[in-house]
């Protein structure tokens, strides 16, 4: 096994690296987790006795960079690496899972705890994307727009946030989008605009205003959605506002999603040369079983639509890396770059590829990851790990104490014991019709205050909370988790799990 | 008290489940589970995709819509990963080789809608 600090030669693979204009068989020397050399000089760039891995017959590229996934929150996964390194993706961006109100939880839980480098594209709403339609359209959930909180977070966590996500949804016009653009400028990141209205809200003109508001370097995602407000007019022509944005330098991202890619519309767009700059999966629990399954699974669609292999690889390596200011560490295998590498095959045959409207086409090629390297460390591929129900579906253990509770430390149980009386003055009920965001925020505050009082790191406190209620450790916002648990059950469970520690002591 | 009616158009011995059936003037979908039979409304509350292709999961206590993978509990119809969504469910039982169903009783309806049921 290759590790950081060791040296190896990846020999005989067909390297596709658009950043260097390479599309040929080339050896790659890896030393100390970085690319030492590419090409004929690779063998001479490693110490004698270095390991050689034969990649003949396979393609090799810079590690894939998926700028739109969901690792955190209600759309995320118990094991985020299952949609990252284990599927050949070596870096990714969580697209809107957290908002500023829970960025501290996001950073505590996931910062440095995944093999795949995870960046944040927070959502403008403080709790992030909750995936609940009764919240998305309510202006009140913008909650006074805490600009200084954003500024402070950026200063305290340099490099983590790569874009600001907004959604061109209906109900309140263009104001929220303009505010979002202003905030993106203040914190110095691109605006990342979601288009495509599928939640039965009325289509508002703001769905197209996002194309005017976006400036060069900003990104619009879900380009090929076939929901209300598509990029084509009634005669299937690309809208002028879309072309203007393209000419201006706004970038277009696929964001395949669970609702956001239609074959018919994409074919019409490609016929008019409206192509994506970036391909992303928008992997989440609602599409991990299909039609997306993985970033690799959707790439063959774009070969079918007419892109070349080099162009497709560019959309998941160099272009997104440059767009998000990460070209010094992602998207290239130039000497000196981190050895983040994806090895893959392009299988030929006849494959059925579905869009998000249950429409399929027969395509002739599909991508199949073979191996991945992260900082020179080799990882085996497991494309189906993410499809384990325990990985993508959060289940609250209402009738039993999760096994994880038995593994909590004494300090974690002490925290839970302190949390229980702190929660007792609060009343909450869970309604199918109205998720009480204010109460969720208040409960989150109680959790954080209890963690501070007991002197436990926030991550340990949150993992204790998950361990008391969840069979798998989903990184759901703490207040939202408590809100979904019957209050009496929550208080009794906290007491029970905390008591186990005191009984043992 | 539950008022049971014979489900028309369905045979527990020969039907392929999930199977549609008529309960009074309603069309419902019947799932055969490890825990007995359960009826649901035939279309997913999300985007009205037919649930005939839905998948049983979690020990047959839930179904997952095959289109967008929204999940609902068969007991009560609550959305599991789709807050705000709910599926109408119906009790179903087998008696003497026939299936009988019932409209959700008032408490079941209340549980499904979140309404408060006045005390008797």
PDB file of C-alpha atoms in Angstrom, chain A residues 305-423:
ATOM      1  CA  UNK A 305     -24.223  14.236 -25.926  1.00  0.00           C
ATOM      2  CA  UNK A 306     -21.056  14.964 -27.864  1.00  0.00           C
ATOM      3  CA  UNK A 307     -18.335  15.981 -25.436  1.00  0.00           C
ATOM      4  CA  UNK A 308     -14.916  14.419 -25.768  1.00  0.00           C
ATOM      5  CA  UNK A 309     -13.227  12.493 -22.981  1.00  0.00           C
ATOM      6  CA  UNK A 310     -10.775  15.339 -22.497  1.00  0.00           C
ATOM      7  CA  UNK A 311     -13.631  17.842 -22.217  1.00  0.00           C
ATOM      8  CA  UNK A 312     -15.519  15.709 -19.708  1.00  0.00           C
ATOM      9  CA  UNK A 313     -12.428  15.273 -17.535  1.00  0.00           C
ATOM     10  CA  UNK A 314     -11.814  19.011 -17.724  1.00  0.00           C
ATOM     11  CA  UNK A 315     -15.287  19.668 -16.265  1.00  0.00           C
ATOM     12  CA  UNK A 316     -14.499  17.601 -13.180  1.00  0.00           C
ATOM     13  CA  UNK A 317     -10.886  18.614 -12.641  1.00  0.00           C
ATOM     14  CA  UNK A 318      -9.210  21.768 -13.868  1.00  0.00           C
ATOM     15  CA  UNK A 319     -12.227  23.964 -14.634  1.00  0.00           C
ATOM     16  CA  UNK A 320     -13.974  23.583 -11.253  1.00  0.00           C
ATOM     17  CA  UNK A 321     -10.662  23.831  -9.418  1.00  0.00           C
ATOM     18  CA  UNK A 322      -9.891  27.115 -11.117  1.00  0.00           C
ATOM     19  CA  UNK A 323     -13.462  28.362 -10.666  1.00  0.00           C
ATOM     20  CA  UNK A 324     -13.229  27.874  -6.916  1.00  0.00           C
ATOM     21  CA  UNK A 325      -9.677  29.118  -6.502  1.00  0.00           C
ATOM     22  CA  UNK A 326      -8.208  25.702  -5.720  1.00  0.00           C
ATOM     23  CA  UNK A 327      -5.983  25.164  -8.739  1.00  0.00           C
ATOM     24  CA  UNK A 328      -2.927  25.046  -6.497  1.00  0.00           C
ATOM     25  CA  UNK A 329      -4.086  21.703  -5.060  1.00  0.00           C
ATOM     26  CA  UNK A 330      -6.849  20.239  -7.224  1.00  0.00           C
ATOM     27  CA  UNK A 331      -7.329  19.493 -10.879  1.00  0.00           C
ATOM     28  CA  UNK A 332      -3.805  18.895 -12.156  1.00  0.00           C
ATOM     29  CA  UNK A 333      -1.014  16.334 -11.975  1.00  0.00           C
ATOM     30  CA  UNK A 334       1.730  18.801 -12.727  1.00  0.00           C
ATOM     31  CA  UNK A 335       4.895  18.126 -10.706  1.00  0.00           C
ATOM     32  CA  UNK A 336       4.490  19.426  -7.173  1.00  0.00           C
ATOM     33  CA  UNK A 337       0.747  18.974  -7.026  1.00  0.00           C
ATOM     34  CA  UNK A 338      -0.795  16.694  -4.389  1.00  0.00           C
ATOM     35  CA  UNK A 339      -1.034  13.151  -5.720  1.00  0.00           C
ATOM     36  CA  UNK A 340      -4.816  13.058  -5.889  1.00  0.00           C
ATOM     37  CA  UNK A 341      -5.416  10.663  -8.737  1.00  0.00           C
ATOM     38  CA  UNK A 342      -8.370   8.823 -10.220  1.00  0.00           C
ATOM     39  CA  UNK A 343      -7.834   5.652 -12.232  1.00  0.00           C
ATOM     40  CA  UNK A 344     -10.796   4.637 -14.354  1.00  0.00           C
ATOM     41  CA  UNK A 345     -11.992   2.696 -17.337  1.00  0.00           C
ATOM     42  CA  UNK A 346     -14.308   3.831 -20.095  1.00  0.00           C
ATOM     43  CA  UNK A 347     -16.392   0.771 -20.832  1.00  0.00           C
ATOM     44  CA  UNK A 348     -17.971   0.334 -24.221  1.00  0.00           C
ATOM     45  CA  UNK A 349     -21.292  -1.368 -24.755  1.00  0.00           C
ATOM     46  CA  UNK A 350     -24.946  -0.502 -24.563  1.00  0.00           C
ATOM     47  CA  UNK A 351     -26.082   1.045 -21.327  1.00  0.00           C
ATOM     48  CA  UNK A 352     -29.356   2.560 -20.227  1.00  0.00           C
ATOM     49  CA  UNK A 353     -28.958   6.033 -18.740  1.00  0.00           C
ATOM     50  CA  UNK A 354     -31.859   7.705 -16.971  1.00  0.00           C
ATOM     51  CA  UNK A 355     -32.534  11.362 -16.456  1.00  0.00           C
ATOM     52  CA  UNK A 356     -34.445  12.588 -13.406  1.00  0.00           C
ATOM     53  CA  UNK A 357     -37.823  12.254 -15.112  1.00  0.00           C
ATOM     54  CA  UNK A 358     -37.583   8.479 -15.674  1.00  0.00           C
ATOM     55  CA  UNK A 359     -36.674   8.988 -19.329  1.00  0.00           C
ATOM     56  CA  UNK A 360     -33.787   6.895 -20.599  1.00  0.00           C
ATOM     57  CA  UNK A 361     -31.453   6.729 -23.533  1.00  0.00           C
ATOM     58  CA  UNK A 362     -29.101   4.012 -24.709  1.00  0.00           C
ATOM     59  CA  UNK A 363     -25.544   5.241 -24.414  1.00  0.00           C
ATOM     60  CA  UNK A 364     -22.439   3.532 -25.692  1.00  0.00           C
ATOM     61  CA  UNK A 365     -19.858   4.327 -23.011  1.00  0.00           C
ATOM     62  CA  UNK A 366     -19.755   4.552 -19.268  1.00  0.00           C
ATOM     63  CA  UNK A 367     -17.099   5.452 -16.715  1.00  0.00           C
ATOM     64  CA  UNK A 368     -15.957   2.893 -14.152  1.00  0.00           C
ATOM     65  CA  UNK A 369     -13.532   4.025 -11.432  1.00  0.00           C
ATOM     66  CA  UNK A 370     -10.816   1.481 -10.693  1.00  0.00           C
ATOM     67  CA  UNK A 371      -8.636   3.083  -8.025  1.00  0.00           C
ATOM     68  CA  UNK A 372      -8.180   6.375  -6.283  1.00  0.00           C
ATOM     69  CA  UNK A 373      -5.216   8.016  -4.619  1.00  0.00           C
ATOM     70  CA  UNK A 374      -5.445  10.754  -2.038  1.00  0.00           C
ATOM     71  CA  UNK A 375      -2.146  12.475  -1.262  1.00  0.00           C
ATOM     72  CA  UNK A 376      -0.510   9.392  -2.688  1.00  0.00           C
ATOM     73  CA  UNK A 377      -2.429   6.955  -0.468  1.00  0.00           C
ATOM     74  CA  UNK A 378      -4.226   4.244  -2.413  1.00  0.00           C
ATOM     75  CA  UNK A 379      -7.926   3.617  -1.820  1.00  0.00           C
ATOM     76  CA  UNK A 380      -9.971   0.812  -3.254  1.00  0.00           C
ATOM     77  CA  UNK A 381     -13.181   1.648  -5.041  1.00  0.00           C
ATOM     78  CA  UNK A 382     -16.570   0.574  -3.685  1.00  0.00           C
ATOM     79  CA  UNK A 383     -19.273   2.111  -5.826  1.00  0.00           C
ATOM     80  CA  UNK A 384     -22.133   0.656  -3.822  1.00  0.00           C
ATOM     81  CA  UNK A 385     -21.065   1.465  -0.291  1.00  0.00           C
ATOM     82  CA  UNK A 386     -23.148   4.634  -0.364  1.00  0.00           C
ATOM     83  CA  UNK A 387     -26.268   2.691  -1.253  1.00  0.00           C
ATOM     84  CA  UNK A 388     -26.396   0.885   2.089  1.00  0.00           C
ATOM     85  CA  UNK A 389     -29.617   2.082   3.697  1.00  0.00           C
ATOM     86  CA  UNK A 390     -27.772   2.823   6.934  1.00  0.00           C
ATOM     87  CA  UNK A 391     -25.586   5.263   5.031  1.00  0.00           C
ATOM     88  CA  UNK A 392     -28.209   7.489   3.459  1.00  0.00           C
ATOM     89  CA  UNK A 393     -31.337   7.187   5.566  1.00  0.00           C
ATOM     90  CA  UNK A 394     -31.313   8.710   8.981  1.00  0.00           C
ATOM     91  CA  UNK A 395     -33.388   6.683  11.430  1.00  0.00           C
ATOM     92  CA  UNK A 396     -34.198   7.878  14.883  1.00  0.00           C
ATOM     93  CA  UNK A 397     -34.036   4.957  17.320  1.00  0.00           C
ATOM     94  CA  UNK A 398     -37.333   5.508  19.043  1.00  0.00           C
ATOM     95  CA  UNK A 399     -37.732   2.102  20.616  1.00  0.00           C
ATOM     96  CA  UNK A 400     -34.173   1.231  21.557  1.00  0.00           C
ATOM     97  CA  UNK A 401     -30.923   2.795  22.682  1.00  0.00           C
ATOM     98  CA  UNK A 402     -28.478   2.750  19.760  1.00  0.00           C
ATOM     99  CA  UNK A 403     -25.402   0.586  20.035  1.00  0.00           C
ATOM    100  CA  UNK A 404     -23.251   3.684  19.688  1.00  0.00           C
ATOM    101  CA  UNK A 405     -24.463   4.891  23.085  1.00  0.00           C
ATOM    102  CA  UNK A 406     -22.511   2.111  24.760  1.00  0.00           C
ATOM    103  CA  UNK A 407     -19.308   3.511  23.283  1.00  0.00           C
ATOM    104  CA  UNK A 408     -19.721   7.036  24.553  1.00  0.00           C
ATOM    105  CA  UNK A 409     -17.025   8.351  26.829  1.00  0.00           C
ATOM    106  CA  UNK A 410     -17.587   9.431  30.386  1.00  0.00           C
ATOM    107  CA  UNK A 411     -17.346  13.056  29.362  1.00  0.00           C
ATOM    108  CA  UNK A 412     -19.880  12.563  26.615  1.00  0.00           C
ATOM    109  CA  UNK A 413     -22.333  11.002  29.052  1.00  0.00           C
ATOM    110  CA  UNK A 414     -21.664  13.843  31.457  1.00  0.00           C
ATOM    111  CA  UNK A 415     -22.570  16.246  28.670  1.00  0.00           C
ATOM    112  CA  UNK A 416     -25.821  14.384  27.996  1.00  0.00           C
ATOM    113  CA  UNK A 417     -26.572  14.447  31.700  1.00  0.00           C
ATOM    114  CA  UNK A 418     -26.102  18.221  31.692  1.00  0.00           C
ATOM    115  CA  UNK A 419     -28.125  18.644  28.529  1.00  0.00           C
ATOM    116  CA  UNK A 420     -31.240  17.009  29.913  1.00  0.00           C
ATOM    117  CA  UNK A 421     -32.069  19.594  32.606  1.00  0.00           C
ATOM    118  CA  UNK A 422     -31.059  22.376  30.237  1.00  0.00           C
ATOM    119  CA  UNK A 423     -33.680  21.177  27.747  1.00  0.00           C
TER     120      UNK A 423
END
